[in-house]
mmCIF file of C-alpha atoms in Angstrom:
data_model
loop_
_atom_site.group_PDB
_atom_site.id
_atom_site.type_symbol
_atom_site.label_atom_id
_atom_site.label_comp_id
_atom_site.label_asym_id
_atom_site.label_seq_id
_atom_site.Cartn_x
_atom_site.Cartn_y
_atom_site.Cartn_z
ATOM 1 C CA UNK A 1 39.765 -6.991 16.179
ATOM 2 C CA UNK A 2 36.434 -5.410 16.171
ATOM 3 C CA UNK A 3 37.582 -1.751 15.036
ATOM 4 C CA UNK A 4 38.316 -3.321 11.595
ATOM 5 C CA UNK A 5 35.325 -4.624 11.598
ATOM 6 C CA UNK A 6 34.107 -1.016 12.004
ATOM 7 C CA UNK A 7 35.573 0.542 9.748
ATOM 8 C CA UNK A 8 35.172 -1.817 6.663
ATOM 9 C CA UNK A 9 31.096 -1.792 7.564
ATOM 10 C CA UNK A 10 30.982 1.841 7.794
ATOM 11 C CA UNK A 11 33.253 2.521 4.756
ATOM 12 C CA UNK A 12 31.663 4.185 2.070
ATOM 13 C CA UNK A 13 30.274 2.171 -1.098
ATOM 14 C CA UNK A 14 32.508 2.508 -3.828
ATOM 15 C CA UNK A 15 31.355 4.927 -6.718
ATOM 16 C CA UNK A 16 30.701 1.927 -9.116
ATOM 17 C CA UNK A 17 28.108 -0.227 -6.613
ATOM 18 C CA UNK A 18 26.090 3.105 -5.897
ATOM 19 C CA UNK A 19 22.853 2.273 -7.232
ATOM 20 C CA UNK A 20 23.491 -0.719 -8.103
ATOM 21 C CA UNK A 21 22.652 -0.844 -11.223
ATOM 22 C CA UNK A 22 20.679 2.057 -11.678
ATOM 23 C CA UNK A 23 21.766 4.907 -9.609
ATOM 24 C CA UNK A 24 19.248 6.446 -7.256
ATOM 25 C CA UNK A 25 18.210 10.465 -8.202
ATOM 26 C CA UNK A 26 16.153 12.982 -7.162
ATOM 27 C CA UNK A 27 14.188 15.759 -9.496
ATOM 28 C CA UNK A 28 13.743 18.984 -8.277
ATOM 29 C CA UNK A 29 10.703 21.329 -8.474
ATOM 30 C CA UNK A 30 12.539 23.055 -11.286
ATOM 31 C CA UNK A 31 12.646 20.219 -13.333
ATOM 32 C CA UNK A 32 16.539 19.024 -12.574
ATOM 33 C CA UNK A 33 18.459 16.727 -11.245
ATOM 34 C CA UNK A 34 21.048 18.594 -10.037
ATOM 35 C CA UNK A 35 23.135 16.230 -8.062
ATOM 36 C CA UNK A 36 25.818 14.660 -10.053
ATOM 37 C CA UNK A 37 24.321 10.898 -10.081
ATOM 38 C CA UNK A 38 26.056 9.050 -7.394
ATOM 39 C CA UNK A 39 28.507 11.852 -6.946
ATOM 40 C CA UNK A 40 30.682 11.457 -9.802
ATOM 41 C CA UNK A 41 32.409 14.061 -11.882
ATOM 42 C CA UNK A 42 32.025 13.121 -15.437
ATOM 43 C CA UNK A 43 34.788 13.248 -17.838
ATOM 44 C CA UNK A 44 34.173 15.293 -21.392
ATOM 45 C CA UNK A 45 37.256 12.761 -23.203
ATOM 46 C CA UNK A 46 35.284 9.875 -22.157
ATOM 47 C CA UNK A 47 31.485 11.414 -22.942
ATOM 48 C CA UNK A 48 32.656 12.321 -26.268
ATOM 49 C CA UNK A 49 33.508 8.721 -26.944
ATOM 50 C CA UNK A 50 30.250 7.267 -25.511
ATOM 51 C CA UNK A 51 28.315 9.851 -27.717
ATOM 52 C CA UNK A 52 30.085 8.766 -30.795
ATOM 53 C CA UNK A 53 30.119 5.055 -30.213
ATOM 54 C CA UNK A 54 27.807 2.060 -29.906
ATOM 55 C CA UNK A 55 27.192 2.920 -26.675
ATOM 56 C CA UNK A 56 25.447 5.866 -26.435
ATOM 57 C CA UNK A 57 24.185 5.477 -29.795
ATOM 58 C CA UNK A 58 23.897 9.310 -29.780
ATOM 59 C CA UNK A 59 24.618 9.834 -33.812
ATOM 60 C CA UNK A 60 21.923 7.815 -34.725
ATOM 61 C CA UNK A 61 19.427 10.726 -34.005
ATOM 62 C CA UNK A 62 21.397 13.615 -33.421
ATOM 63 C CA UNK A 63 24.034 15.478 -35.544
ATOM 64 C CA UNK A 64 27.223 16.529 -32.832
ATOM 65 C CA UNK A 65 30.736 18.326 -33.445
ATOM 66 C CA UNK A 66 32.693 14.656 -34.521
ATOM 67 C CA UNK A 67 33.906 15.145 -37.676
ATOM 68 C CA UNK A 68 35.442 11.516 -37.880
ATOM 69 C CA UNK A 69 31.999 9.787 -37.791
ATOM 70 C CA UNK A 70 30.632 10.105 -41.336
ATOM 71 C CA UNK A 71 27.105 9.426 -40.319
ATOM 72 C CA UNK A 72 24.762 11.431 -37.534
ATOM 73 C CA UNK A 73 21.225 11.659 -37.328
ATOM 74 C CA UNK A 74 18.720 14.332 -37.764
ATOM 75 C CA UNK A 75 15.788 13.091 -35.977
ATOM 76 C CA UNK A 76 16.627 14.925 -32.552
ATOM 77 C CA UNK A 77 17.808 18.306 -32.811
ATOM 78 C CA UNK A 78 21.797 19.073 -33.458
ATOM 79 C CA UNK A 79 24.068 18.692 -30.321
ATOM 80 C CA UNK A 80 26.096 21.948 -30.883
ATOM 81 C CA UNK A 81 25.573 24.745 -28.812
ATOM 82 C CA UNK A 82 23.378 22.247 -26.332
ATOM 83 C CA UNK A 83 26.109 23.229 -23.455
ATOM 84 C CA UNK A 84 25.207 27.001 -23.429
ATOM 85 C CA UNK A 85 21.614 26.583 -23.752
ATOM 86 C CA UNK A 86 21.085 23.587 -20.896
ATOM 87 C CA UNK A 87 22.563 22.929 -17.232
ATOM 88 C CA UNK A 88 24.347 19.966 -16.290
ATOM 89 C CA UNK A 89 21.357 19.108 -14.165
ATOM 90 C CA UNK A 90 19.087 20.057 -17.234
ATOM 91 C CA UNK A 91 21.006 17.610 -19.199
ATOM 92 C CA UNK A 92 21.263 14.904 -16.707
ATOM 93 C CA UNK A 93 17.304 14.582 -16.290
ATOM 94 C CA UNK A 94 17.166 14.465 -20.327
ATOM 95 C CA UNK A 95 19.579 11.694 -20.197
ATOM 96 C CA UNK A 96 18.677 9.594 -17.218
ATOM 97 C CA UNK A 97 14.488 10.125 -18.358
ATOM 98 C CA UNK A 98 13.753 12.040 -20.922
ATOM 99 C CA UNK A 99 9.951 11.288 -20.254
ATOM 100 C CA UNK A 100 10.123 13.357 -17.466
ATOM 101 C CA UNK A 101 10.215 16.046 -20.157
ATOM 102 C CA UNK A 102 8.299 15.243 -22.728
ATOM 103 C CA UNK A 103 6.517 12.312 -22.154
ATOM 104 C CA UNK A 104 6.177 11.858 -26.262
ATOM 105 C CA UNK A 105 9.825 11.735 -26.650
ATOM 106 C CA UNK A 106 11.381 9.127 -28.978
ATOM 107 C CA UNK A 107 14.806 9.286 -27.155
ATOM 108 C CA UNK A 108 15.287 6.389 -25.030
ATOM 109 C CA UNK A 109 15.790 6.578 -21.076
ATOM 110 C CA UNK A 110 18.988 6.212 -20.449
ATOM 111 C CA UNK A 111 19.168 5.351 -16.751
ATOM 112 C CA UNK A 112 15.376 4.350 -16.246
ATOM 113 C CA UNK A 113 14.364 0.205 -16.212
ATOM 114 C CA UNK A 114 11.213 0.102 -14.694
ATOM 115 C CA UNK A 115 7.970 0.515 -16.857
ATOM 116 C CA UNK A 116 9.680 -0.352 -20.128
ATOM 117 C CA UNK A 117 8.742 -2.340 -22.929
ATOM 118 C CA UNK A 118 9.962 -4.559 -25.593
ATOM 119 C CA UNK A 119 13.623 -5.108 -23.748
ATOM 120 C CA UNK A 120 15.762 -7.821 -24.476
ATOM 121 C CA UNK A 121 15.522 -9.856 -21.281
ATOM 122 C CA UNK A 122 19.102 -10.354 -21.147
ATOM 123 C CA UNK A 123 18.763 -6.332 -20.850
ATOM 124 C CA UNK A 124 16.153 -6.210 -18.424
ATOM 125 C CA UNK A 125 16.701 -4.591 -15.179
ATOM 126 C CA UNK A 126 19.842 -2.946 -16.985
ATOM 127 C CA UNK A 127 20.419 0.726 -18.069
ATOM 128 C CA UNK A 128 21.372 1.547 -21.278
ATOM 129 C CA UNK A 129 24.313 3.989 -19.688
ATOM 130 C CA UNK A 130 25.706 3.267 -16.117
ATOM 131 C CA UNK A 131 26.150 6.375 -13.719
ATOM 132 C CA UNK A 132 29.509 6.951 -14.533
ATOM 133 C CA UNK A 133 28.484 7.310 -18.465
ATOM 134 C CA UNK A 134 25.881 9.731 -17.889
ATOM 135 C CA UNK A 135 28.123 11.782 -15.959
ATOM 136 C CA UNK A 136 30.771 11.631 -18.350
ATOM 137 C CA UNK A 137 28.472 12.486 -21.583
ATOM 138 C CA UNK A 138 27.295 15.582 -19.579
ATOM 139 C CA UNK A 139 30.796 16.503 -18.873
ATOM 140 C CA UNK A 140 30.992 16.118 -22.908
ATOM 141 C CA UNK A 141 27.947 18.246 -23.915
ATOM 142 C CA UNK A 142 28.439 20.942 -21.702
ATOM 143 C CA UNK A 143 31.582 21.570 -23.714
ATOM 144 C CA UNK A 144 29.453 22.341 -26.808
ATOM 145 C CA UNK A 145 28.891 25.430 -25.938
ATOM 146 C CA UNK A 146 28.842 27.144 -29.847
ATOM 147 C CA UNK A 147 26.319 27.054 -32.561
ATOM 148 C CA UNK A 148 27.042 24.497 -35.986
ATOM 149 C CA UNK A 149 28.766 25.832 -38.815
ATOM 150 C CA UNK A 150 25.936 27.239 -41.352
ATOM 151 C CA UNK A 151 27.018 24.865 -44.193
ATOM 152 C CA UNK A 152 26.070 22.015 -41.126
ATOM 153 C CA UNK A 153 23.193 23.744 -39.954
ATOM 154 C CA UNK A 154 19.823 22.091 -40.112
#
């Protein structure tokens, strides 16, 4: 009876408790966070639909390659091209704190809760993207890897 026991407290966590609710990361002296946030491999199919939806709210301040959605924003820069000009952990730190790279920035942390203000507090504690939607929408954006048409060039 007690090797049961063993193995179910030595188990690993499953992917979707790691962090719990915000998933622990470290940067790098480069500026990265290169591990894949609690080891997941994103999926692009999946990014692409949390970039274009309520979720992500990506559109509302950046223009991306999704034709169907009549409305994107132009008060962060265009997404095309972001893919060949940023790593995956480049774009993870951007995602997860964008502070960490400008610490003016307007875009929203993604995967940060402590040291905000003015959150719902039905909200607080919670990020706005879980693990597994930050490493799908990196999965997503490193697909972008040409320039905008000139006629939707900023």
């Amino acid at each position: 009876m007690l090797a049961p026991l063993f193995v179910i407290a030595f188990a690993p966590r499953p992917a979707a408790a790691c962090g719990d609710p915000v998933a622990p990361y470290e940067v790098s002296e480069g500026g990265v966070i290169e591990r894949p946030l609690c080891g997941l491999a994103g999926d692009a199919e999946r990014g692409r639909a949390v970039v274009a939806g309520r979720r992500g709210n990506c559109l509302a301040c950046h223009a991306a390659p999704i034709p169907e959605e009549p409305f994107h924003g132009t008060i962060g820069p265009p997404l095309h091209g972001v893919g060949a000009v940023f790593s995956a952990g480049e774009l993870r730190l951007r995602l997860v704190d964008s502070t960490r790279v400008n610490r003016a920035t307007v875009m929203p942390p993604f995967h940060r809760v402590e040291g905000l203000h003015g959150v719902r507090r039905d909200r607080a504690g919670q990020p706005i993207l879980s693990a597994r939607e930050i490493e799908d929408v990196i999965a997503y954006l490193l697909t972008l890897t040409e320039d905008a048409p000139a006629d939707e060039a900023r």
